[in-house]
Tab-separated table of C-alpha atoms in Angstrom:
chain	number	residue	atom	x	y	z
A	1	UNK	CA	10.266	-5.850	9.091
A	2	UNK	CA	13.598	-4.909	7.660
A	3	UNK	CA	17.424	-4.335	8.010
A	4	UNK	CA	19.070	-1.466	7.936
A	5	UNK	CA	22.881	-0.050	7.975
A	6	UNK	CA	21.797	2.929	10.290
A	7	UNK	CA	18.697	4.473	11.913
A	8	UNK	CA	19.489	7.431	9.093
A	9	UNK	CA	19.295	4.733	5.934
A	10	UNK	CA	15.920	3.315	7.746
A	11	UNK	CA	15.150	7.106	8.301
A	12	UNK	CA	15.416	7.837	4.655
A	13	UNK	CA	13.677	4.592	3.328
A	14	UNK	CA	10.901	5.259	0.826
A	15	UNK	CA	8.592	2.822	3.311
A	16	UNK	CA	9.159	4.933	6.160
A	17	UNK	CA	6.639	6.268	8.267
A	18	UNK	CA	7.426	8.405	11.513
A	19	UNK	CA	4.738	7.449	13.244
A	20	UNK	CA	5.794	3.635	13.667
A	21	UNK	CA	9.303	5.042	14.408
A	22	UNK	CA	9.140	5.386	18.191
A	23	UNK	CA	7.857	1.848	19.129
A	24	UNK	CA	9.666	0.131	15.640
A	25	UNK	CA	12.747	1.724	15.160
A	26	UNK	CA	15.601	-0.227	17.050
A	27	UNK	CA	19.045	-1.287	16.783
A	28	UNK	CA	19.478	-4.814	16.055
A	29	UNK	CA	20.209	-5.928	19.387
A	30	UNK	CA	16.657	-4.725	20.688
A	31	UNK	CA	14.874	-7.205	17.735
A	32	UNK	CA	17.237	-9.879	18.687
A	33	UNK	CA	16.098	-9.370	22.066
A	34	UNK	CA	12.678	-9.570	21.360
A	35	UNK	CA	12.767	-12.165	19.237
A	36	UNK	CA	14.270	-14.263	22.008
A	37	UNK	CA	11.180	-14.699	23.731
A	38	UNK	CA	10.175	-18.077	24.074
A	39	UNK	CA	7.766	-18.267	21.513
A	40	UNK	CA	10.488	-18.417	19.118
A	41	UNK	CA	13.039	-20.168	21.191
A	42	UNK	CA	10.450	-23.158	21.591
A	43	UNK	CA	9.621	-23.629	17.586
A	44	UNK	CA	11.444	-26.947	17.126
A	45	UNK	CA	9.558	-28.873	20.075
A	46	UNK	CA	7.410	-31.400	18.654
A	47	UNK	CA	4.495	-30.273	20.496
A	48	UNK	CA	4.409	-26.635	19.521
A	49	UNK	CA	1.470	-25.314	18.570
A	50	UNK	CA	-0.178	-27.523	21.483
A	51	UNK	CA	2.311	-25.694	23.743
A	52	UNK	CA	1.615	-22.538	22.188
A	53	UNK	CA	-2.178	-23.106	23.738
A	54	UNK	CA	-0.549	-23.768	27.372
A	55	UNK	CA	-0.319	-21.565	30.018
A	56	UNK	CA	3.643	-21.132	29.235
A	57	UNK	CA	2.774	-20.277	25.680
A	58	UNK	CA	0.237	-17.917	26.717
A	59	UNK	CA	2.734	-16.339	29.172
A	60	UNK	CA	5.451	-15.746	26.393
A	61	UNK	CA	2.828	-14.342	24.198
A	62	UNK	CA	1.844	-12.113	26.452
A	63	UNK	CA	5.083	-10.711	27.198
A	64	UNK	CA	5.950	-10.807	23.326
A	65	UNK	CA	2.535	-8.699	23.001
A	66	UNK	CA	3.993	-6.482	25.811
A	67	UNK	CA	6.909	-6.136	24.444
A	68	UNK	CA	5.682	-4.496	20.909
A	69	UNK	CA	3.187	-2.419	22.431
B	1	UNK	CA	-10.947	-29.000	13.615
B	2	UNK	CA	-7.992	-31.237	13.304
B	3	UNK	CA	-6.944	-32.984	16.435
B	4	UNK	CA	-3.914	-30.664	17.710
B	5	UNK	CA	-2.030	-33.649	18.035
B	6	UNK	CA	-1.759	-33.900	14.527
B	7	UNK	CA	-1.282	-30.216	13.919
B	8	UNK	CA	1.858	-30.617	16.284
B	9	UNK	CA	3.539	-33.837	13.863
B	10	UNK	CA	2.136	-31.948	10.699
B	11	UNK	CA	4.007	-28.402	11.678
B	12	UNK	CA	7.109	-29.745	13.286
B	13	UNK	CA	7.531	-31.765	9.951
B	14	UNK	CA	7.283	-28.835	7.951
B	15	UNK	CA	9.728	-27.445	10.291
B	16	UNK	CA	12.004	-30.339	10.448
B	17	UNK	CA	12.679	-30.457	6.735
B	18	UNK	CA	13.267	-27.204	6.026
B	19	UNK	CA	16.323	-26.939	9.061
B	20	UNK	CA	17.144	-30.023	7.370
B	21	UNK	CA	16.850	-29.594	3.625
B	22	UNK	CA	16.052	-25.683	3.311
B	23	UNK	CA	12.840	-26.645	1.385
B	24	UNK	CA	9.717	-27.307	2.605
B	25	UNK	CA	7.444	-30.259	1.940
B	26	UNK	CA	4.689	-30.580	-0.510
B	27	UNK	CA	1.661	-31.645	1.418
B	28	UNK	CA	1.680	-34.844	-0.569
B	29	UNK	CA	4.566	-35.187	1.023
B	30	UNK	CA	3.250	-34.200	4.965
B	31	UNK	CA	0.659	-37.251	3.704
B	32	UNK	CA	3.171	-40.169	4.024
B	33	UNK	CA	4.900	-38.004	7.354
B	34	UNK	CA	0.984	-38.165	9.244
B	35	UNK	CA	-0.248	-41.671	7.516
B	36	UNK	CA	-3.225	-39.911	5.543
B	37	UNK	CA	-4.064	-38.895	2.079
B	38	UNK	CA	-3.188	-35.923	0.282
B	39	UNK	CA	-6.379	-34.096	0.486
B	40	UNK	CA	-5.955	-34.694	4.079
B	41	UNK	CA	-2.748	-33.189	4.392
B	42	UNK	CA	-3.656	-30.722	1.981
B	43	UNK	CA	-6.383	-29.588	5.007
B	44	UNK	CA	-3.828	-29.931	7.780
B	45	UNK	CA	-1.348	-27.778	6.387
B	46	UNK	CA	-3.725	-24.994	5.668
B	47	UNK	CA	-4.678	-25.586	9.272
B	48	UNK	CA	-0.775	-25.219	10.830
B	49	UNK	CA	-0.314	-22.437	8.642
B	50	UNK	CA	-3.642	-20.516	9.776
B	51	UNK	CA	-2.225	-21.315	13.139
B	52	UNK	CA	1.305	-19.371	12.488
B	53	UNK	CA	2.751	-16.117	11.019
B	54	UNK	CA	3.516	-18.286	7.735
B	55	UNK	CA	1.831	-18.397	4.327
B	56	UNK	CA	1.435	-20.012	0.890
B	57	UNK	CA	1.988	-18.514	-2.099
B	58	UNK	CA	-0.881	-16.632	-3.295
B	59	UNK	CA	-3.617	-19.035	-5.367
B	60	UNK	CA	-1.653	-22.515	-4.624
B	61	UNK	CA	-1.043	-24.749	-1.569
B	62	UNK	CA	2.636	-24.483	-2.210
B	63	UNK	CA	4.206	-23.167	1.329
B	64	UNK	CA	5.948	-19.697	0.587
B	65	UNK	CA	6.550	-19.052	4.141
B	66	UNK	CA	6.938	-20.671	7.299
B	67	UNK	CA	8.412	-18.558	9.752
B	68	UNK	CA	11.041	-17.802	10.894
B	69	UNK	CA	12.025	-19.100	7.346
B	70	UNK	CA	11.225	-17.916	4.006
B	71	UNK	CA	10.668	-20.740	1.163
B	72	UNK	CA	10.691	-18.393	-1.267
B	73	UNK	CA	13.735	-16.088	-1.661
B	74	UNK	CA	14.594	-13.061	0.252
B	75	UNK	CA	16.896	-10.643	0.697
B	76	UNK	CA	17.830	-12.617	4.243
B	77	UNK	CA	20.311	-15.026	3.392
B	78	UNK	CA	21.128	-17.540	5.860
B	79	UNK	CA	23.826	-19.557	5.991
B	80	UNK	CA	24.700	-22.400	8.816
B	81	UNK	CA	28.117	-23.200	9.823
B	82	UNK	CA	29.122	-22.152	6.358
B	83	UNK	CA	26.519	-23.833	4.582
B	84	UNK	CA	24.313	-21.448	2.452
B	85	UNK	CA	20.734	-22.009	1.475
B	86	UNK	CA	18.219	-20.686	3.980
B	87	UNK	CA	16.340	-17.467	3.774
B	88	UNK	CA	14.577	-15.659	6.973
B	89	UNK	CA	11.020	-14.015	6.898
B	90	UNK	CA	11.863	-10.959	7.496
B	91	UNK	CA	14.812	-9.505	9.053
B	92	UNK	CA	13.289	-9.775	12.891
B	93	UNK	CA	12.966	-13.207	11.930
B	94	UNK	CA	16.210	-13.776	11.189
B	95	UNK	CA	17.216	-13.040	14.477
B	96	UNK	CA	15.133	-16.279	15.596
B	97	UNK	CA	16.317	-18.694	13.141
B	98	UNK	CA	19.313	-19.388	15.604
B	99	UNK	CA	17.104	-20.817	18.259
B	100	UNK	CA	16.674	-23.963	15.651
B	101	UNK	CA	20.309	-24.745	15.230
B	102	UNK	CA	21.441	-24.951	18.704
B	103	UNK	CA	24.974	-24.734	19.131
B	104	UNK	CA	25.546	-23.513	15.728
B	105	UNK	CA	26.823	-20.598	13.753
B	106	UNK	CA	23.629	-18.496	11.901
B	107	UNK	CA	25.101	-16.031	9.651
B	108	UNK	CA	22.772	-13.764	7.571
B	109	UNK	CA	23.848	-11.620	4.884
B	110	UNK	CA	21.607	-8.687	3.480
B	111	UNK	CA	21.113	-5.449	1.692
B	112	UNK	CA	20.394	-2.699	2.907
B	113	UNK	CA	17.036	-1.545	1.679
B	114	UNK	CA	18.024	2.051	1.272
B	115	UNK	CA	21.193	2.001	-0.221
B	116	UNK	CA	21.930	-1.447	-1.473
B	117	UNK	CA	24.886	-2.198	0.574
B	118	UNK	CA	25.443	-5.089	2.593
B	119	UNK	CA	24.907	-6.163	6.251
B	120	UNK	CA	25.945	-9.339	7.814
B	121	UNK	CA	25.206	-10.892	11.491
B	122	UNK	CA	26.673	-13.881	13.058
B	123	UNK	CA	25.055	-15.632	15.874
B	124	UNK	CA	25.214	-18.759	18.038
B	125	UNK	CA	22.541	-19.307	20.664
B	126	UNK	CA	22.339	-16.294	23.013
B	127	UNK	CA	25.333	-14.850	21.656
B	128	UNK	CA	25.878	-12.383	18.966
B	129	UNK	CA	28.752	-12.880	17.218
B	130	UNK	CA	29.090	-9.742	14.360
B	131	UNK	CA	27.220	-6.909	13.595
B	132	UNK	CA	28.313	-5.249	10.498
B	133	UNK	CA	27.903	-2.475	10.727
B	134	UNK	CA	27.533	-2.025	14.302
B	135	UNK	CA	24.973	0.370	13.607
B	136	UNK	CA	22.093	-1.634	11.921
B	137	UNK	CA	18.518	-1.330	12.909
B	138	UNK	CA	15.247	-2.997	12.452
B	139	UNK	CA	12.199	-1.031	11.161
B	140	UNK	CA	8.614	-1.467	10.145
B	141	UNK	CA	5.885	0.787	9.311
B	142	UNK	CA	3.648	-2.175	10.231
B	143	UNK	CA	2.792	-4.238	13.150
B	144	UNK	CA	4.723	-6.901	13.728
B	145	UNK	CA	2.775	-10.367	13.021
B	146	UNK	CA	0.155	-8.427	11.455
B	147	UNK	CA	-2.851	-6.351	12.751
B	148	UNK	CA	-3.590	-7.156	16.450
B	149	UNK	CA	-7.250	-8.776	15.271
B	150	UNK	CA	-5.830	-10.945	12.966
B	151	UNK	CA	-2.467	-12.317	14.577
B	152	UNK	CA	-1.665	-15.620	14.717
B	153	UNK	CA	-1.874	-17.158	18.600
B	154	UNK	CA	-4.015	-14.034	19.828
């Protein structure tokens, strides 16, 4: 789960593997994106992992499942 | 099974101090934080972090991960409103550390796997602030939390 300066420099990266490239190959914006779901967003409440278990939790996960697929 | 109630104080603890501090506790340490003793805590964090993407460092109970944070050193070097110290996960992760500093300006500053040269991103809540270059990208030749089976919160 790494940086790179271009889709060429990730393209020529001794880890890479084309077939991961279509669904984990994107520009930065689309991680950021994805990484705003709410399970991250809601890390610093002091009931997290209970809230993880709740049907909010389970909704975000979902979509974050949906959204790596 | 530890009460999740406890899980909750013992992982937003963990969490707590390293926004605060950029280290994370020992669990002697989570001990006083829950009231308990050490072998207790010792328990209760292997609990939390079998309940998150995180991890110890292989062989001890010393936390070497706790995402979206990295104890141990990356390449993903954070810095908050000019204040170095932090290091992300991984480089998705990085992208979520902002959502723990509301209001405040994330900057992370890495290499570039392939050739070595650097990257930096600024954030602040929903915005993005710099990408540089504009063209970065995020890969992996894995999944991302690990293998569907075995991900945390399945």
């Amino acid at each position: 789960m790494n940086l790179f300066r271009s889709e060429e420099h990730a393209c020529t990266w001794s880890g890479f593997e084309p077939e991961m490239a279509d669904r984990m190959l994107k520009p930065l914006a689309g991680w950021a994106d994805i990484f705003s779901n709410d399970f991250f967003r809601q890390r610093g409440r002091p009931d997290y992992l209970s809230w993880t278990r709740s049907k909010d939790g389970q909704a975000a996960f979902a979509k974050l499942r949906a959204d790596l697929s | 099974m530890t009460d999740l109630a406890v899980l909750d104080r013992a992982y937003h603890s963990i969490l707590t101090q390293i926004i605060e501090t950029a280290q994370a506790p020992h669990y002697t340490e989570v001990a006083k934080t829950l009231g308990v003793f050490p072998e207790e805590a010792k328990a209760v964090v292997r609990e939390v972090i079998e309940s998150t993407p995180g991890w110890f460092h292989p062989g001890t109970d010393y936390l070497a991960s706790f995402p979206p944070f990295n104890v141990q050193p990356t390449q993903y070097r954070v810095s908050i409103d000019g204040r170095p110290g932090w290091f992300a996960q991984c480089g998705f992760e990085a992208t979520a550390i902002r959502w723990l500093f509301p209001g405040r300006a994330v900057r992370i500053e890495a290499p570039c796997l392939c050739c070595g040269d650097q990257m930096v991103i600024e954030m602040r809540d929903d915005e993005i602030l710099l990408v540089d270059p504009d063209t970065i990208v995020g890969y992996t030749s894995a999944e991302v939390g690990g293998d569907a089976a075995n991900r945390p919160f399945r």
